[in-house]
Amino acid sequence: MTTAKIELPPKLLPVFQGDARYRCAYGGRGSGKSYSFALMSAVMGYSRPMRILATRELQVSIKESFYAEVRAAIEQHEWLAAHYEIGENYIRGKNGTEYIFRGLRHNISSIKSMAQIDLCIIEEAEDVPEQSWRSLTQTIRAPGSEIWAIWNPRDENSPVDVRFIHNQPSRCRIAELNYSDNPWFPSELEEE
């Protein structure tokens, strides 16, 4: 049996340990949140067949979605790259795992009718209004399903802050990360 090795920013390790309904990370840009969540979703999709909904409030095209992060995470690990088929607008695992990329604002009705979503990843969760949160949390109801949220805080009373920081639900694992917590912080951002 071969063992695969993945690395995450140390502050994120507790977020991905144990049972959880919600796994969240918030903080500044360059902290490694999005890449780490993309990588962990690909690892989970490798380990068992899953339907993974990757969403954000506004998404005009696949290029403005979480797709690029997932693709980069998969392509950096040979064993994941061998498992996934990546097309211009899709990512599918050999075991039946499929990623679905949708914006919330213009697709909430079609998202509400989706069945058997095992994992929902909300990128740029700071921009998601409460109405969308209510629709999403009621839609993601498959047994053992999880909701992951990633955001850069701007307003301490945003729906995502109220939902996960001020009124943290049970079975929620959350971490705050900033650029200083990312061991792979890019030199280009350091210059800025």
PDB file of C-alpha atoms in Angstrom:
ATOM      1  CA  MET A   1       0.000   0.000   0.000  1.00  0.00           C
ATOM      2  CA  THR A   2       1.317   3.406  -0.974  1.00  0.00           C
ATOM      3  CA  THR A   3       0.980   6.361   1.362  1.00  0.00           C
ATOM      4  CA  ALA A   4       0.263   9.819  -0.004  1.00  0.00           C
ATOM      5  CA  LYS A   5       1.478  12.963   1.692  1.00  0.00           C
ATOM      6  CA  ILE A   6      -0.297  16.289   1.633  1.00  0.00           C
ATOM      7  CA  GLU A   7       0.635  19.470   3.466  1.00  0.00           C
ATOM      8  CA  LEU A   8      -1.648  22.123   4.889  1.00  0.00           C
ATOM      9  CA  PRO A   9      -0.992  25.283   6.875  1.00  0.00           C
ATOM     10  CA  PRO A  10      -0.701  24.007  10.491  1.00  0.00           C
ATOM     11  CA  LYS A  11      -3.618  26.167  11.684  1.00  0.00           C
ATOM     12  CA  LEU A  12      -5.932  24.278   9.304  1.00  0.00           C
ATOM     13  CA  LEU A  13      -5.130  20.791  10.584  1.00  0.00           C
ATOM     14  CA  PRO A  14      -7.794  20.860  13.351  1.00  0.00           C
ATOM     15  CA  VAL A  15     -10.417  22.047  10.828  1.00  0.00           C
ATOM     16  CA  PHE A  16     -10.068  18.805   8.868  1.00  0.00           C
ATOM     17  CA  GLN A  17      -9.865  16.427  11.825  1.00  0.00           C
ATOM     18  CA  GLY A  18     -12.828  14.531  13.207  1.00  0.00           C
ATOM     19  CA  ASP A  19     -16.523  14.686  12.490  1.00  0.00           C
ATOM     20  CA  ALA A  20     -18.080  18.005  11.448  1.00  0.00           C
ATOM     21  CA  ARG A  21     -21.072  19.397   9.621  1.00  0.00           C
ATOM     22  CA  TYR A  22     -19.259  22.707   9.013  1.00  0.00           C
ATOM     23  CA  ARG A  23     -15.585  23.335   8.266  1.00  0.00           C
ATOM     24  CA  CYS A  24     -14.655  27.010   7.959  1.00  0.00           C
ATOM     25  CA  ALA A  25     -11.652  29.245   7.474  1.00  0.00           C
ATOM     26  CA  TYR A  26     -11.530  33.017   7.420  1.00  0.00           C
ATOM     27  CA  GLY A  27      -8.842  35.672   7.321  1.00  0.00           C
ATOM     28  CA  GLY A  28      -6.647  37.592   4.956  1.00  0.00           C
ATOM     29  CA  ARG A  29      -5.558  36.925   1.411  1.00  0.00           C
ATOM     30  CA  GLY A  30      -2.569  34.716   0.768  1.00  0.00           C
ATOM     31  CA  SER A  31      -3.246  32.511   3.781  1.00  0.00           C
ATOM     32  CA  GLY A  32      -3.721  29.299   1.784  1.00  0.00           C
ATOM     33  CA  LYS A  33      -7.415  28.840   2.660  1.00  0.00           C
ATOM     34  CA  SER A  34      -8.806  28.300  -0.823  1.00  0.00           C
ATOM     35  CA  TYR A  35      -6.027  26.019  -2.034  1.00  0.00           C
ATOM     36  CA  SER A  36      -6.173  23.922   1.141  1.00  0.00           C
ATOM     37  CA  PHE A  37      -9.946  23.508   0.940  1.00  0.00           C
ATOM     38  CA  ALA A  38      -9.675  22.607  -2.766  1.00  0.00           C
ATOM     39  CA  LEU A  39      -6.996  20.026  -1.978  1.00  0.00           C
ATOM     40  CA  MET A  40      -8.966  18.469   0.869  1.00  0.00           C
ATOM     41  CA  SER A  41     -12.108  18.247  -1.274  1.00  0.00           C
ATOM     42  CA  ALA A  42     -10.107  16.419  -3.966  1.00  0.00           C
ATOM     43  CA  VAL A  43      -8.679  14.038  -1.344  1.00  0.00           C
ATOM     44  CA  MET A  44     -12.156  13.303   0.009  1.00  0.00           C
ATOM     45  CA  GLY A  45     -13.456  12.788  -3.538  1.00  0.00           C
ATOM     46  CA  TYR A  46     -10.569  10.395  -4.143  1.00  0.00           C
ATOM     47  CA  SER A  47     -11.410   8.335  -1.070  1.00  0.00           C
ATOM     48  CA  ARG A  48     -15.095   7.824  -1.962  1.00  0.00           C
ATOM     49  CA  PRO A  49     -17.575   8.819  -4.681  1.00  0.00           C
ATOM     50  CA  MET A  50     -19.038  12.249  -3.910  1.00  0.00           C
ATOM     51  CA  ARG A  51     -21.125  15.011  -5.435  1.00  0.00           C
ATOM     52  CA  ILE A  52     -19.310  18.239  -4.586  1.00  0.00           C
ATOM     53  CA  LEU A  53     -21.031  21.576  -5.132  1.00  0.00           C
ATOM     54  CA  ALA A  54     -18.563  24.471  -5.308  1.00  0.00           C
ATOM     55  CA  THR A  55     -20.356  27.790  -5.176  1.00  0.00           C
ATOM     56  CA  ARG A  56     -20.108  31.497  -4.526  1.00  0.00           C
ATOM     57  CA  GLU A  57     -22.647  34.308  -4.646  1.00  0.00           C
ATOM     58  CA  LEU A  58     -21.700  35.608  -8.101  1.00  0.00           C
ATOM     59  CA  GLN A  59     -20.208  33.431 -10.802  1.00  0.00           C
ATOM     60  CA  VAL A  60     -20.506  34.447 -14.423  1.00  0.00           C
ATOM     61  CA  SER A  61     -18.328  31.681 -15.845  1.00  0.00           C
ATOM     62  CA  ILE A  62     -16.387  28.591 -14.821  1.00  0.00           C
ATOM     63  CA  LYS A  63     -13.237  30.737 -14.882  1.00  0.00           C
ATOM     64  CA  GLU A  64     -14.686  32.806 -12.028  1.00  0.00           C
ATOM     65  CA  SER A  65     -15.305  29.751  -9.892  1.00  0.00           C
ATOM     66  CA  PHE A  66     -13.480  27.478  -7.468  1.00  0.00           C
ATOM     67  CA  TYR A  67     -12.571  25.352 -10.503  1.00  0.00           C
ATOM     68  CA  ALA A  68      -9.070  26.863 -10.880  1.00  0.00           C
ATOM     69  CA  GLU A  69      -8.175  26.126  -7.233  1.00  0.00           C
ATOM     70  CA  VAL A  70      -9.402  22.520  -7.468  1.00  0.00           C
ATOM     71  CA  ARG A  71      -7.603  21.981 -10.757  1.00  0.00           C
ATOM     72  CA  ALA A  72      -4.319  23.379  -9.386  1.00  0.00           C
ATOM     73  CA  ALA A  73      -4.552  21.235  -6.245  1.00  0.00           C
ATOM     74  CA  ILE A  74      -5.186  18.074  -8.276  1.00  0.00           C
ATOM     75  CA  GLU A  75      -2.442  18.774 -10.816  1.00  0.00           C
ATOM     76  CA  GLN A  76       0.181  19.267  -8.076  1.00  0.00           C
ATOM     77  CA  HIS A  77      -0.242  15.691  -6.841  1.00  0.00           C
ATOM     78  CA  GLU A  78       0.416  12.835  -9.290  1.00  0.00           C
ATOM     79  CA  TRP A  79      -1.869  10.410  -7.490  1.00  0.00           C
ATOM     80  CA  LEU A  80      -4.776  12.877  -7.634  1.00  0.00           C
ATOM     81  CA  ALA A  81      -4.046  13.788 -11.263  1.00  0.00           C
ATOM     82  CA  ALA A  82      -4.200  10.080 -12.170  1.00  0.00           C
ATOM     83  CA  HIS A  83      -7.614   9.800 -10.483  1.00  0.00           C
ATOM     84  CA  TYR A  84      -9.373  12.871 -11.906  1.00  0.00           C
ATOM     85  CA  GLU A  85     -10.430  13.776 -15.429  1.00  0.00           C
ATOM     86  CA  ILE A  86     -10.304  17.534 -15.914  1.00  0.00           C
ATOM     87  CA  GLY A  87     -12.085  19.195 -18.816  1.00  0.00           C
ATOM     88  CA  GLU A  88     -12.715  22.823 -19.696  1.00  0.00           C
ATOM     89  CA  ASN A  89     -15.806  22.962 -17.486  1.00  0.00           C
ATOM     90  CA  TYR A  90     -15.811  19.793 -15.408  1.00  0.00           C
ATOM     91  CA  ILE A  91     -13.813  17.731 -12.935  1.00  0.00           C
ATOM     92  CA  ARG A  92     -14.710  14.048 -12.437  1.00  0.00           C
ATOM     93  CA  GLY A  93     -13.111  11.266 -10.465  1.00  0.00           C
ATOM     94  CA  LYS A  94     -12.670   7.714 -11.762  1.00  0.00           C
ATOM     95  CA  ASN A  95     -14.773   6.510  -8.828  1.00  0.00           C
ATOM     96  CA  GLY A  96     -17.789   8.673  -9.793  1.00  0.00           C
ATOM     97  CA  THR A  97     -16.907  11.824  -7.852  1.00  0.00           C
ATOM     98  CA  GLU A  98     -18.180  14.910  -9.626  1.00  0.00           C
ATOM     99  CA  TYR A  99     -17.704  18.620  -9.023  1.00  0.00           C
ATOM    100  CA  ILE A 100     -20.558  20.998  -9.819  1.00  0.00           C
ATOM    101  CA  PHE A 101     -19.691  24.711 -10.119  1.00  0.00           C
ATOM    102  CA  ARG A 102     -22.569  27.200  -9.700  1.00  0.00           C
ATOM    103  CA  GLY A 103     -23.154  30.783  -8.678  1.00  0.00           C
ATOM    104  CA  LEU A 104     -25.865  31.258  -6.056  1.00  0.00           C
ATOM    105  CA  ARG A 105     -27.498  34.516  -7.064  1.00  0.00           C
ATOM    106  CA  HIS A 106     -28.790  33.370 -10.451  1.00  0.00           C
ATOM    107  CA  ASN A 107     -29.048  29.627  -9.757  1.00  0.00           C
ATOM    108  CA  ILE A 108     -30.520  29.251  -6.259  1.00  0.00           C
ATOM    109  CA  SER A 109     -33.706  27.617  -7.600  1.00  0.00           C
ATOM    110  CA  SER A 110     -31.783  24.970  -9.533  1.00  0.00           C
ATOM    111  CA  ILE A 111     -29.425  24.437  -6.586  1.00  0.00           C
ATOM    112  CA  LYS A 112     -32.382  23.903  -4.250  1.00  0.00           C
ATOM    113  CA  SER A 113     -33.542  21.042  -6.485  1.00  0.00           C
ATOM    114  CA  MET A 114     -30.160  19.270  -6.449  1.00  0.00           C
ATOM    115  CA  ALA A 115     -30.148  15.963  -4.627  1.00  0.00           C
ATOM    116  CA  GLN A 116     -27.464  13.996  -2.848  1.00  0.00           C
ATOM    117  CA  ILE A 117     -24.851  16.734  -2.502  1.00  0.00           C
ATOM    118  CA  ASP A 118     -22.228  15.327  -0.138  1.00  0.00           C
ATOM    119  CA  LEU A 119     -20.089  18.442   0.149  1.00  0.00           C
ATOM    120  CA  CYS A 120     -20.844  22.100  -0.497  1.00  0.00           C
ATOM    121  CA  ILE A 121     -17.919  24.529  -0.605  1.00  0.00           C
ATOM    122  CA  ILE A 122     -18.808  28.219  -0.408  1.00  0.00           C
ATOM    123  CA  GLU A 123     -15.961  30.425  -1.568  1.00  0.00           C
ATOM    124  CA  GLU A 124     -16.057  34.182  -0.902  1.00  0.00           C
ATOM    125  CA  ALA A 125     -18.699  33.395   1.728  1.00  0.00           C
ATOM    126  CA  GLU A 126     -18.572  36.999   2.981  1.00  0.00           C
ATOM    127  CA  ASP A 127     -20.746  37.978  -0.011  1.00  0.00           C
ATOM    128  CA  VAL A 128     -23.486  35.366   0.547  1.00  0.00           C
ATOM    129  CA  PRO A 129     -26.738  36.881   1.901  1.00  0.00           C
ATOM    130  CA  GLU A 130     -28.734  35.190   4.664  1.00  0.00           C
ATOM    131  CA  GLN A 131     -31.482  34.082   2.275  1.00  0.00           C
ATOM    132  CA  SER A 132     -28.950  32.095   0.229  1.00  0.00           C
ATOM    133  CA  TRP A 133     -27.506  30.570   3.414  1.00  0.00           C
ATOM    134  CA  ARG A 134     -30.958  29.347   4.465  1.00  0.00           C
ATOM    135  CA  SER A 135     -31.593  27.803   1.058  1.00  0.00           C
ATOM    136  CA  LEU A 136     -28.173  26.139   0.949  1.00  0.00           C
ATOM    137  CA  THR A 137     -28.199  24.648   4.428  1.00  0.00           C
ATOM    138  CA  GLN A 138     -31.615  23.088   3.793  1.00  0.00           C
ATOM    139  CA  THR A 139     -30.480  21.735   0.410  1.00  0.00           C
ATOM    140  CA  ILE A 140     -27.279  20.066   1.648  1.00  0.00           C
ATOM    141  CA  ARG A 141     -28.977  17.250   3.530  1.00  0.00           C
ATOM    142  CA  ALA A 142     -27.506  13.965   2.306  1.00  0.00           C
ATOM    143  CA  PRO A 143     -26.479  11.691   5.201  1.00  0.00           C
ATOM    144  CA  GLY A 144     -23.046  12.766   6.435  1.00  0.00           C
ATOM    145  CA  SER A 145     -22.987  15.843   4.178  1.00  0.00           C
ATOM    146  CA  GLU A 146     -20.772  18.789   5.005  1.00  0.00           C
ATOM    147  CA  ILE A 147     -20.737  22.524   4.310  1.00  0.00           C
ATOM    148  CA  TRP A 148     -17.396  24.311   4.014  1.00  0.00           C
ATOM    149  CA  ALA A 149     -17.070  28.098   4.033  1.00  0.00           C
ATOM    150  CA  ILE A 150     -14.051  30.244   3.127  1.00  0.00           C
ATOM    151  CA  TRP A 151     -14.026  34.034   3.448  1.00  0.00           C
ATOM    152  CA  ASN A 152     -12.051  37.227   3.860  1.00  0.00           C
ATOM    153  CA  PRO A 153     -13.917  39.240   6.529  1.00  0.00           C
ATOM    154  CA  ARG A 154     -14.981  42.796   5.777  1.00  0.00           C
ATOM    155  CA  ASP A 155     -18.032  43.256   8.023  1.00  0.00           C
ATOM    156  CA  GLU A 156     -18.208  41.676  11.475  1.00  0.00           C
ATOM    157  CA  ASN A 157     -21.994  41.487  11.106  1.00  0.00           C
ATOM    158  CA  SER A 158     -22.051  39.793   7.703  1.00  0.00           C
ATOM    159  CA  PRO A 159     -24.309  36.715   7.536  1.00  0.00           C
ATOM    160  CA  VAL A 160     -21.303  34.370   7.461  1.00  0.00           C
ATOM    161  CA  ASP A 161     -19.719  36.016  10.547  1.00  0.00           C
ATOM    162  CA  VAL A 162     -23.013  35.930  12.443  1.00  0.00           C
ATOM    163  CA  ARG A 163     -23.598  32.305  11.429  1.00  0.00           C
ATOM    164  CA  PHE A 164     -20.137  30.871  12.177  1.00  0.00           C
ATOM    165  CA  ILE A 165     -18.300  33.257  14.519  1.00  0.00           C
ATOM    166  CA  HIS A 166     -20.975  34.940  16.674  1.00  0.00           C
ATOM    167  CA  ASN A 167     -23.346  31.929  16.816  1.00  0.00           C
ATOM    168  CA  GLN A 168     -21.096  28.989  16.052  1.00  0.00           C
ATOM    169  CA  PRO A 169     -23.213  25.908  15.349  1.00  0.00           C
ATOM    170  CA  SER A 170     -22.482  22.550  16.884  1.00  0.00           C
ATOM    171  CA  ARG A 171     -20.166  20.286  14.896  1.00  0.00           C
ATOM    172  CA  CYS A 172     -18.338  23.293  13.452  1.00  0.00           C
ATOM    173  CA  ARG A 173     -14.575  23.402  13.037  1.00  0.00           C
ATOM    174  CA  ILE A 174     -13.219  26.853  12.272  1.00  0.00           C
ATOM    175  CA  ALA A 175      -9.859  28.611  12.018  1.00  0.00           C
ATOM    176  CA  GLU A 176      -8.641  32.136  11.381  1.00  0.00           C
ATOM    177  CA  LEU A 177      -5.657  32.350   9.029  1.00  0.00           C
ATOM    178  CA  ASN A 178      -3.591  35.171   7.671  1.00  0.00           C
ATOM    179  CA  TYR A 179      -0.611  35.329   5.318  1.00  0.00           C
ATOM    180  CA  SER A 180       1.780  34.763   8.216  1.00  0.00           C
ATOM    181  CA  ASP A 181       0.138  31.357   8.800  1.00  0.00           C
ATOM    182  CA  ASN A 182       0.906  30.171   5.264  1.00  0.00           C
ATOM    183  CA  PRO A 183       4.313  28.459   5.037  1.00  0.00           C
ATOM    184  CA  TRP A 184       4.116  28.782   1.228  1.00  0.00           C
ATOM    185  CA  PHE A 185       3.202  32.476   1.108  1.00  0.00           C
ATOM    186  CA  PRO A 186       4.209  33.661  -2.389  1.00  0.00           C
ATOM    187  CA  SER A 187       7.018  36.178  -2.760  1.00  0.00           C
ATOM    188  CA  GLU A 188       4.864  38.205  -5.187  1.00  0.00           C
ATOM    189  CA  LEU A 189       2.363  38.921  -2.417  1.00  0.00           C
ATOM    190  CA  GLU A 190       5.194  39.623   0.022  1.00  0.00           C
ATOM    191  CA  GLU A 191       6.326  42.418  -2.304  1.00  0.00           C
ATOM    192  CA  GLU A 192       2.854  43.937  -2.246  1.00  0.00           C
TER     193      GLU A 192
END
